[in-house]
C-alpha positions as protocol buffer text, in pm:
chain_id: "A"
residue {
  index: 1
  type: MET
  ca { x: 9407 y: 13477 z: 10061 }
}
residue {
  index: 2
  type: THR
  ca { x: 9306 y: 13142 z: 9911 }
}
residue {
  index: 3
  type: ASP
  ca { x: 9025 y: 13024 z: 9689 }
}
residue {
  index: 4
  type: HIS
  ca { x: 8870 y: 12873 z: 10004 }
}
residue {
  index: 5
  type: ASP
  ca { x: 8821 y: 13205 z: 10186 }
}
residue {
  index: 6
  type: HIS
  ca { x: 8462 y: 13236 z: 10065 }
}
residue {
  index: 7
  type: ALA
  ca { x: 8376 y: 12878 z: 10175 }
}
residue {
  index: 8
  type: LEU
  ca { x: 8384 y: 12833 z: 10550 }
}
residue {
  index: 9
  type: PRO
  ca { x: 8174 y: 12621 z: 10787 }
}
residue {
  index: 10
  type: PRO
  ca { x: 7949 y: 12819 z: 11021 }
}
residue {
  index: 11
  type: VAL
  ca { x: 8104 y: 12922 z: 11351 }
}
residue {
  index: 12
  type: VAL
  ca { x: 7913 y: 12808 z: 11663 }
}
residue {
  index: 13
  type: ASP
  ca { x: 7973 y: 12786 z: 12035 }
}
residue {
  index: 14
  type: ALA
  ca { x: 8153 y: 12483 z: 12180 }
}
residue {
  index: 15
  type: ALA
  ca { x: 7836 y: 12322 z: 12318 }
}
residue {
  index: 16
  type: THR
  ca { x: 7662 y: 12336 z: 11980 }
}
residue {
  index: 17
  type: TRP
  ca { x: 7971 y: 12194 z: 11810 }
}
residue {
  index: 18
  type: GLU
  ca { x: 7990 y: 11906 z: 12061 }
}
residue {
  index: 19
  type: HIS
  ca { x: 7622 y: 11827 z: 12005 }
}
residue {
  index: 20
  type: ARG
  ca { x: 7664 y: 11811 z: 11627 }
}
residue {
  index: 21
  type: LEU
  ca { x: 7984 y: 11608 z: 11663 }
}
residue {
  index: 22
  type: GLU
  ca { x: 7814 y: 11355 z: 11890 }
}
residue {
  index: 23
  type: ALA
  ca { x: 7532 y: 11313 z: 11641 }
}
residue {
  index: 24
  type: LEU
  ca { x: 7782 y: 11246 z: 11364 }
}
residue {
  index: 25
  type: ARG
  ca { x: 7984 y: 11015 z: 11587 }
}
residue {
  index: 26
  type: ALA
  ca { x: 7675 y: 10801 z: 11645 }
}
residue {
  index: 27
  type: ARG
  ca { x: 7650 y: 10747 z: 11269 }
}
residue {
  index: 28
  type: GLU
  ca { x: 8024 y: 10678 z: 11247 }
}
residue {
  index: 29
  type: LYS
  ca { x: 7999 y: 10415 z: 11521 }
}
residue {
  index: 30
  type: ALA
  ca { x: 7702 y: 10256 z: 11342 }
}
residue {
  index: 31
  type: ALA
  ca { x: 7910 y: 10242 z: 11022 }
}
residue {
  index: 32
  type: THR
  ca { x: 8195 y: 10079 z: 11215 }
}
residue {
  index: 33
  type: ARG
  ca { x: 7962 y: 9813 z: 11350 }
}
residue {
  index: 34
  type: GLU
  ca { x: 7830 y: 9752 z: 10998 }
}
residue {
  index: 35
  type: LEU
  ca { x: 8186 y: 9712 z: 10870 }
}
residue {
  index: 36
  type: ASP
  ca { x: 8249 y: 9461 z: 11150 }
}
residue {
  index: 37
  type: ALA
  ca { x: 7940 y: 9269 z: 11039 }
}
residue {
  index: 38
  type: ILE
  ca { x: 8057 y: 9276 z: 10676 }
}
residue {
  index: 39
  type: ALA
  ca { x: 8399 y: 9146 z: 10780 }
}
residue {
  index: 40
  type: ALA
  ca { x: 8229 y: 8867 z: 10976 }
}
residue {
  index: 41
  type: GLU
  ca { x: 8033 y: 8770 z: 10666 }
}
residue {
  index: 42
  type: ARG
  ca { x: 8352 y: 8783 z: 10461 }
}
residue {
  index: 43
  type: ARG
  ca { x: 8507 y: 8528 z: 10697 }
}
residue {
  index: 44
  type: ARG
  ca { x: 8210 y: 8300 z: 10625 }
}
residue {
  index: 45
  type: LEU
  ca { x: 8226 y: 8320 z: 10246 }
}
residue {
  index: 46
  type: PRO
  ca { x: 8280 y: 7997 z: 10054 }
}
residue {
  index: 47
  type: MET
  ca { x: 8579 y: 7974 z: 9822 }
}
residue {
  index: 48
  type: VAL
  ca { x: 8668 y: 7839 z: 9481 }
}
residue {
  index: 49
  type: GLU
  ca { x: 8969 y: 7625 z: 9389 }
}
residue {
  index: 50
  type: MET
  ca { x: 9217 y: 7784 z: 9148 }
}
residue {
  index: 51
  type: PRO
  ca { x: 9417 y: 7616 z: 8871 }
}
residue {
  index: 52
  type: ASP
  ca { x: 9791 y: 7569 z: 8917 }
}
residue {
  index: 53
  type: TYR
  ca { x: 9897 y: 7898 z: 8755 }
}
residue {
  index: 54
  type: THR
  ca { x: 10257 y: 7987 z: 8680 }
}
residue {
  index: 55
  type: LEU
  ca { x: 10346 y: 8356 z: 8689 }
}
residue {
  index: 56
  type: GLU
  ca { x: 10676 y: 8536 z: 8637 }
}
residue {
  index: 57
  type: GLY
  ca { x: 10865 y: 8688 z: 8927 }
}
residue {
  index: 58
  type: GLU
  ca { x: 11190 y: 8874 z: 8974 }
}
residue {
  index: 59
  type: ASP
  ca { x: 11377 y: 8541 z: 8984 }
}
residue {
  index: 60
  type: GLY
  ca { x: 11186 y: 8367 z: 8705 }
}
residue {
  index: 61
  type: PRO
  ca { x: 10875 y: 8149 z: 8678 }
}
residue {
  index: 62
  type: VAL
  ca { x: 10687 y: 8091 z: 9004 }
}
residue {
  index: 63
  type: ARG
  ca { x: 10377 y: 7891 z: 9086 }
}
residue {
  index: 64
  type: LEU
  ca { x: 10086 y: 8078 z: 9238 }
}
residue {
  index: 65
  type: ALA
  ca { x: 10115 y: 7857 z: 9548 }
}
residue {
  index: 66
  type: ASP
  ca { x: 10478 y: 7966 z: 9591 }
}
residue {
  index: 67
  type: ILE
  ca { x: 10394 y: 8337 z: 9575 }
}
residue {
  index: 68
  type: PHE
  ca { x: 10252 y: 8288 z: 9926 }
}
residue {
  index: 69
  type: ASP
  ca { x: 10618 y: 8249 z: 10034 }
}
residue {
  index: 70
  type: GLY
  ca { x: 10522 y: 7991 z: 10294 }
}
residue {
  index: 71
  type: ARG
  ca { x: 10222 y: 8178 z: 10426 }
}
residue {
  index: 72
  type: SER
  ca { x: 9863 y: 8058 z: 10407 }
}
residue {
  index: 73
  type: GLN
  ca { x: 9694 y: 8384 z: 10300 }
}
residue {
  index: 74
  type: LEU
  ca { x: 9765 y: 8616 z: 10009 }
}
residue {
  index: 75
  type: ILE
  ca { x: 9629 y: 8956 z: 9903 }
}
residue {
  index: 76
  type: VAL
  ca { x: 9690 y: 9041 z: 9537 }
}
residue {
  index: 77
  type: TYR
  ca { x: 9651 y: 9386 z: 9388 }
}
residue {
  index: 78
  type: ASN
  ca { x: 9604 y: 9351 z: 9012 }
}
residue {
  index: 79
  type: HIS
  ca { x: 9776 y: 9663 z: 8876 }
}
residue {
  index: 80
  type: MET
  ca { x: 9647 y: 9803 z: 8547 }
}
residue {
  index: 81
  type: TRP
  ca { x: 9899 y: 9786 z: 8263 }
}
residue {
  index: 82
  type: PHE
  ca { x: 9887 y: 9935 z: 7916 }
}
residue {
  index: 83
  type: ALA
  ca { x: 10146 y: 9807 z: 7668 }
}
residue {
  index: 84
  type: GLY
  ca { x: 10394 y: 10064 z: 7541 }
}
residue {
  index: 85
  type: GLN
  ca { x: 10303 y: 10329 z: 7799 }
}
residue {
  index: 86
  type: GLU
  ca { x: 10584 y: 10498 z: 7992 }
}
residue {
  index: 87
  type: TRP
  ca { x: 10348 y: 10594 z: 8275 }
}
residue {
  index: 88
  type: GLN
  ca { x: 10090 y: 10345 z: 8391 }
}
residue {
  index: 89
  type: CYS
  ca { x: 9757 y: 10413 z: 8567 }
}
residue {
  index: 90
  type: PRO
  ca { x: 9803 y: 10697 z: 8819 }
}
residue {
  index: 91
  type: GLY
  ca { x: 9538 y: 10550 z: 9048 }
}
residue {
  index: 92
  type: CYS
  ca { x: 9713 y: 10213 z: 9067 }
}
residue {
  index: 93
  type: THR
  ca { x: 10054 y: 10379 z: 9092 }
}
residue {
  index: 94
  type: GLY
  ca { x: 9949 y: 10604 z: 9377 }
}
residue {
  index: 95
  type: PHE
  ca { x: 9751 y: 10336 z: 9556 }
}
residue {
  index: 96
  type: THR
  ca { x: 10031 y: 10080 z: 9564 }
}
residue {
  index: 97
  type: SER
  ca { x: 10324 y: 10317 z: 9614 }
}
residue {
  index: 98
  type: GLN
  ca { x: 10186 y: 10410 z: 9957 }
}
residue {
  index: 99
  type: TYR
  ca { x: 10266 y: 10062 z: 10091 }
}
residue {
  index: 100
  type: THR
  ca { x: 10619 y: 10080 z: 10228 }
}
residue {
  index: 101
  type: ARG
  ca { x: 10594 y: 9854 z: 10536 }
}
residue {
  index: 102
  type: LEU
  ca { x: 10402 y: 9530 z: 10496 }
}
residue {
  index: 103
  type: GLU
  ca { x: 10596 y: 9313 z: 10741 }
}
residue {
  index: 104
  type: PHE
  ca { x: 10314 y: 9339 z: 10995 }
}
residue {
  index: 105
  type: LEU
  ca { x: 10124 y: 9088 z: 10781 }
}
residue {
  index: 106
  type: ASP
  ca { x: 10378 y: 8822 z: 10884 }
}
residue {
  index: 107
  type: ASN
  ca { x: 10205 y: 8803 z: 11223 }
}
residue {
  index: 108
  type: TYR
  ca { x: 9882 y: 8716 z: 11043 }
}
residue {
  index: 109
  type: ASP
  ca { x: 10033 y: 8449 z: 10818 }
}
residue {
  index: 110
  type: ALA
  ca { x: 9970 y: 8669 z: 10514 }
}
residue {
  index: 111
  type: ARG
  ca { x: 10143 y: 8847 z: 10227 }
}
residue {
  index: 112
  type: PHE
  ca { x: 10040 y: 9135 z: 9997 }
}
residue {
  index: 113
  type: VAL
  ca { x: 10183 y: 9153 z: 9641 }
}
residue {
  index: 114
  type: ILE
  ca { x: 10122 y: 9313 z: 9302 }
}
residue {
  index: 115
  type: VAL
  ca { x: 10039 y: 9118 z: 8989 }
}
residue {
  index: 116
  type: THR
  ca { x: 10030 y: 9300 z: 8656 }
}
residue {
  index: 117
  type: GLN
  ca { x: 9980 y: 9215 z: 8291 }
}
residue {
  index: 118
  type: GLY
  ca { x: 10307 y: 9387 z: 8202 }
}
residue {
  index: 119
  type: PRO
  ca { x: 10615 y: 9179 z: 8111 }
}
residue {
  index: 120
  type: ILE
  ca { x: 10818 y: 9124 z: 8426 }
}
residue {
  index: 121
  type: LYS
  ca { x: 11124 y: 9324 z: 8314 }
}
residue {
  index: 122
  type: GLU
  ca { x: 10907 y: 9623 z: 8223 }
}
residue {
  index: 123
  type: ALA
  ca { x: 10705 y: 9584 z: 8543 }
}
residue {
  index: 124
  type: LEU
  ca { x: 11016 y: 9578 z: 8762 }
}
residue {
  index: 125
  type: ALA
  ca { x: 11158 y: 9881 z: 8582 }
}
residue {
  index: 126
  type: TYR
  ca { x: 10834 y: 10068 z: 8641 }
}
residue {
  index: 127
  type: LYS
  ca { x: 10836 y: 9962 z: 9005 }
}
residue {
  index: 128
  type: GLN
  ca { x: 11177 y: 10124 z: 9048 }
}
residue {
  index: 129
  type: ARG
  ca { x: 11083 y: 10430 z: 8845 }
}
residue {
  index: 130
  type: VAL
  ca { x: 10787 y: 10516 z: 9070 }
}
residue {
  index: 131
  type: GLY
  ca { x: 10946 y: 10409 z: 9398 }
}
residue {
  index: 132
  type: ASN
  ca { x: 10717 y: 10114 z: 9465 }
}
residue {
  index: 133
  type: ARG
  ca { x: 10833 y: 9885 z: 9748 }
}
residue {
  index: 134
  type: MET
  ca { x: 10598 y: 9587 z: 9697 }
}
residue {
  index: 135
  type: ALA
  ca { x: 10681 y: 9251 z: 9540 }
}
residue {
  index: 136
  type: TRP
  ca { x: 10571 y: 9240 z: 9174 }
}
residue {
  index: 137
  type: TYR
  ca { x: 10474 y: 8945 z: 8956 }
}
residue {
  index: 138
  type: SER
  ca { x: 10369 y: 8926 z: 8593 }
}
residue {
  index: 139
  type: THR
  ca { x: 10074 y: 8738 z: 8448 }
}
residue {
  index: 140
  type: ALA
  ca { x: 10166 y: 8835 z: 8091 }
}
residue {
  index: 141
  type: ASP
  ca { x: 10203 y: 8469 z: 7993 }
}
residue {
  index: 142
  type: SER
  ca { x: 9921 y: 8339 z: 8210 }
}
residue {
  index: 143
  type: SER
  ca { x: 9542 y: 8364 z: 8214 }
}
residue {
  index: 144
  type: PHE
  ca { x: 9552 y: 8439 z: 8587 }
}
residue {
  index: 145
  type: GLY
  ca { x: 9482 y: 8813 z: 8551 }
}
residue {
  index: 146
  type: THR
  ca { x: 9190 y: 8762 z: 8317 }
}
residue {
  index: 147
  type: ASP
  ca { x: 9048 y: 8486 z: 8536 }
}
residue {
  index: 148
  type: VAL
  ca { x: 9043 y: 8709 z: 8847 }
}
residue {
  index: 149
  type: GLY
  ca { x: 8888 y: 9017 z: 8688 }
}
residue {
  index: 150
  type: ALA
  ca { x: 9194 y: 9204 z: 8558 }
}
residue {
  index: 151
  type: PRO
  ca { x: 9239 y: 9126 z: 8185 }
}
residue {
  index: 152
  type: PRO
  ca { x: 9501 y: 9289 z: 7960 }
}
residue {
  index: 153
  type: ASP
  ca { x: 9428 y: 9662 z: 7907 }
}
residue {
  index: 154
  type: GLY
  ca { x: 9145 y: 9617 z: 8156 }
}
residue {
  index: 155
  type: GLY
  ca { x: 9063 y: 9718 z: 8507 }
}
residue {
  index: 156
  type: PHE
  ca { x: 9228 y: 9679 z: 8842 }
}
residue {
  index: 157
  type: ALA
  ca { x: 9119 y: 9450 z: 9121 }
}
residue {
  index: 158
  type: VAL
  ca { x: 9195 y: 9315 z: 9464 }
}
residue {
  index: 159
  type: ASN
  ca { x: 9179 y: 8940 z: 9516 }
}
residue {
  index: 160
  type: VAL
  ca { x: 9241 y: 8734 z: 9827 }
}
residue {
  index: 161
  type: PHE
  ca { x: 9356 y: 8372 z: 9831 }
}
residue {
  index: 162
  type: LEU
  ca { x: 9396 y: 8093 z: 10083 }
}
residue {
  index: 163
  type: ARG
  ca { x: 9653 y: 7815 z: 10045 }
}
residue {
  index: 164
  type: ASP
  ca { x: 9616 y: 7461 z: 10173 }
}
residue {
  index: 165
  type: GLY
  ca { x: 9938 y: 7283 z: 10085 }
}
residue {
  index: 166
  type: ASP
  ca { x: 9983 y: 7329 z: 9710 }
}
residue {
  index: 167
  type: THR
  ca { x: 9615 y: 7401 z: 9650 }
}
residue {
  index: 168
  type: VAL
  ca { x: 9508 y: 7767 z: 9624 }
}
residue {
  index: 169
  type: TYR
  ca { x: 9154 y: 7895 z: 9674 }
}
residue {
  index: 170
  type: ARG
  ca { x: 9007 y: 8235 z: 9585 }
}
residue {
  index: 171
  type: THR
  ca { x: 8817 y: 8378 z: 9882 }
}
residue {
  index: 172
  type: TRP
  ca { x: 8734 y: 8743 z: 9800 }
}
residue {
  index: 173
  type: HIS
  ca { x: 8738 y: 8999 z: 9520 }
}
residue {
  index: 174
  type: THR
  ca { x: 8663 y: 9367 z: 9473 }
}
residue {
  index: 175
  type: ASN
  ca { x: 8731 y: 9642 z: 9223 }
}
residue {
  index: 176
  type: GLY
  ca { x: 8638 y: 10005 z: 9161 }
}
residue {
  index: 177
  type: ARG
  ca { x: 8573 y: 10199 z: 9481 }
}
residue {
  index: 178
  type: GLY
  ca { x: 8576 y: 9872 z: 9674 }
}
residue {
  index: 179
  type: THR
  ca { x: 8952 y: 9913 z: 9692 }
}
residue {
  index: 180
  type: GLU
  ca { x: 8924 y: 10239 z: 9890 }
}
residue {
  index: 181
  type: GLN
  ca { x: 8896 y: 10053 z: 10221 }
}
residue {
  index: 182
  type: LEU
  ca { x: 9256 y: 9936 z: 10170 }
}
residue {
  index: 183
  type: SER
  ca { x: 9394 y: 10288 z: 10130 }
}
residue {
  index: 184
  type: HIS
  ca { x: 9474 y: 10548 z: 10392 }
}
residue {
  index: 185
  type: THR
  ca { x: 9469 y: 10832 z: 10139 }
}
residue {
  index: 186
  type: PHE
  ca { x: 9094 y: 10874 z: 10098 }
}
residue {
  index: 187
  type: ALA
  ca { x: 9035 y: 10801 z: 10466 }
}
residue {
  index: 188
  type: LEU
  ca { x: 9256 y: 11100 z: 10553 }
}
residue {
  index: 189
  type: ILE
  ca { x: 9119 y: 11326 z: 10280 }
}
residue {
  index: 190
  type: ASP
  ca { x: 8759 y: 11253 z: 10381 }
}
residue {
  index: 191
  type: LEU
  ca { x: 8836 y: 11389 z: 10730 }
}
residue {
  index: 192
  type: LEU
  ca { x: 8913 y: 11733 z: 10587 }
}
residue {
  index: 193
  type: PRO
  ca { x: 8646 y: 12005 z: 10587 }
}
residue {
  index: 194
  type: TYR
  ca { x: 8663 y: 12031 z: 10208 }
}
residue {
  index: 195
  type: GLY
  ca { x: 8692 y: 11654 z: 10152 }
}
residue {
  index: 196
  type: ARG
  ca { x: 8801 y: 11524 z: 9813 }
}
residue {
  index: 197
  type: GLN
  ca { x: 8672 y: 11835 z: 9635 }
}
residue {
  index: 198
  type: GLU
  ca { x: 8534 y: 11628 z: 9349 }
}
residue {
  index: 199
  type: GLU
  ca { x: 8222 y: 11725 z: 9158 }
}
residue {
  index: 200
  type: TRP
  ca { x: 8025 y: 11411 z: 9242 }
}
residue {
  index: 201
  type: GLN
  ca { x: 8048 y: 11462 z: 9618 }
}
residue {
  index: 202
  type: ASP
  ca { x: 7767 y: 11605 z: 9826 }
}
residue {
  index: 203
  type: SER
  ca { x: 7922 y: 11925 z: 9964 }
}
residue {
  index: 204
  type: PRO
  ca { x: 7783 y: 12257 z: 10091 }
}
residue {
  index: 205
  type: GLU
  ca { x: 7723 y: 12536 z: 9842 }
}
residue {
  index: 206
  type: ASP
  ca { x: 8038 y: 12723 z: 9738 }
}
residue {
  index: 207
  type: TRP
  ca { x: 8267 y: 12441 z: 9859 }
}
residue {
  index: 208
  type: PRO
  ca { x: 8566 y: 12398 z: 9627 }
}
residue {
  index: 209
  type: GLN
  ca { x: 8496 y: 12123 z: 9375 }
}
residue {
  index: 210
  type: SER
  ca { x: 8694 y: 11999 z: 9076 }
}
residue {
  index: 211
  type: PRO
  ca { x: 8648 y: 11736 z: 8805 }
}
residue {
  index: 212
  type: THR
  ca { x: 8688 y: 11382 z: 8935 }
}
residue {
  index: 213
  type: TYR
  ca { x: 9053 y: 11265 z: 8942 }
}
residue {
  index: 214
  type: SER
  ca { x: 9185 y: 11616 z: 8871 }
}
residue {
  index: 215
  type: ARG
  ca { x: 9358 y: 11641 z: 9212 }
}
residue {
  index: 216
  type: TRP
  ca { x: 9514 y: 11296 z: 9191 }
}
residue {
  index: 217
  type: ALA
  ca { x: 9889 y: 11286 z: 9152 }
}
residue {
  index: 218
  type: ALA
  ca { x: 10007 y: 11177 z: 8809 }
}
residue {
  index: 219
  type: SER
  ca { x: 10236 y: 10875 z: 8788 }
}
residue {
  index: 220
  type: LYS
  ca { x: 10516 y: 11105 z: 8670 }
}
residue {
  index: 221
  type: ASP
  ca { x: 10469 y: 11321 z: 8981 }
}
residue {
  index: 222
  type: ILE
  ca { x: 10480 y: 11013 z: 9206 }
}
residue {
  index: 223
  type: ALA
  ca { x: 10804 y: 10907 z: 9038 }
}
residue {
  index: 224
  type: ALA
  ca { x: 10952 y: 11253 z: 9094 }
}
residue {
  index: 225
  type: LEU
  ca { x: 10872 y: 11229 z: 9466 }
}
residue {
  index: 226
  type: TYR
  ca { x: 10961 y: 10867 z: 9536 }
}
residue {
  index: 227
  type: GLY
  ca { x: 11116 y: 10702 z: 9234 }
}
residue {
  index: 228
  type: THR
  ca { x: 11461 y: 10646 z: 9087 }
}
residue {
  index: 229
  type: GLY
  ca { x: 11696 y: 10932 z: 9162 }
}
residue {
  index: 230
  type: SER
  ca { x: 11450 y: 11118 z: 9385 }
}
residue {
  index: 231
  type: ALA
  ca { x: 11509 y: 11224 z: 9742 }
}
residue {
  index: 232
  type: GLY
  ca { x: 11250 y: 10969 z: 9849 }
}
residue {
  index: 233
  type: ILE
  ca { x: 11468 y: 10667 z: 9770 }
}
């Protein structure tokens, strides 16, 4: 017995199920076409030139243009950082720790990295502690984070940049739930009959629901699964 036994979808015959599925699929296909149209508009956005920032990497100071590592396109996840905290934002930790194979971006002349407000030594130690595989950079001594929507003790963000020689341009930005499209976690969870099980979601009566974020893994739990000394590394 589980706490879900009282919450079950209605049982119907196969023909009825196929009919309902086809109706939903029509909406899903319409959403896909809308996402294609949004991506097309994104490719037509103008851009803004960036200053010549210097960040801190694993091997020392590095210009923003050099973080591209020879590529022309760069995705940056601005990871939340709170000074003095052993465990940083669980949402950022979980979101970025899922990226273990990013080499496919090489075929698209692109790279995907993390930039955080934390000092580089602390950031790299945290990276190892939680089992993160991405390249990390620090903007602790630069205004870069603040200038792209991720100030100290502030929010998280995704920013995209285009490089032309040594000149870097900002082409796109999102934050909040706009980052969900980059994650496979919610895409998989939303396929489940019970979904995310969060209070804000529109679900049938008696469906299991919990306070928002309550089912998210804590950073400490992520570290136990994937970080230093775990079986995941």
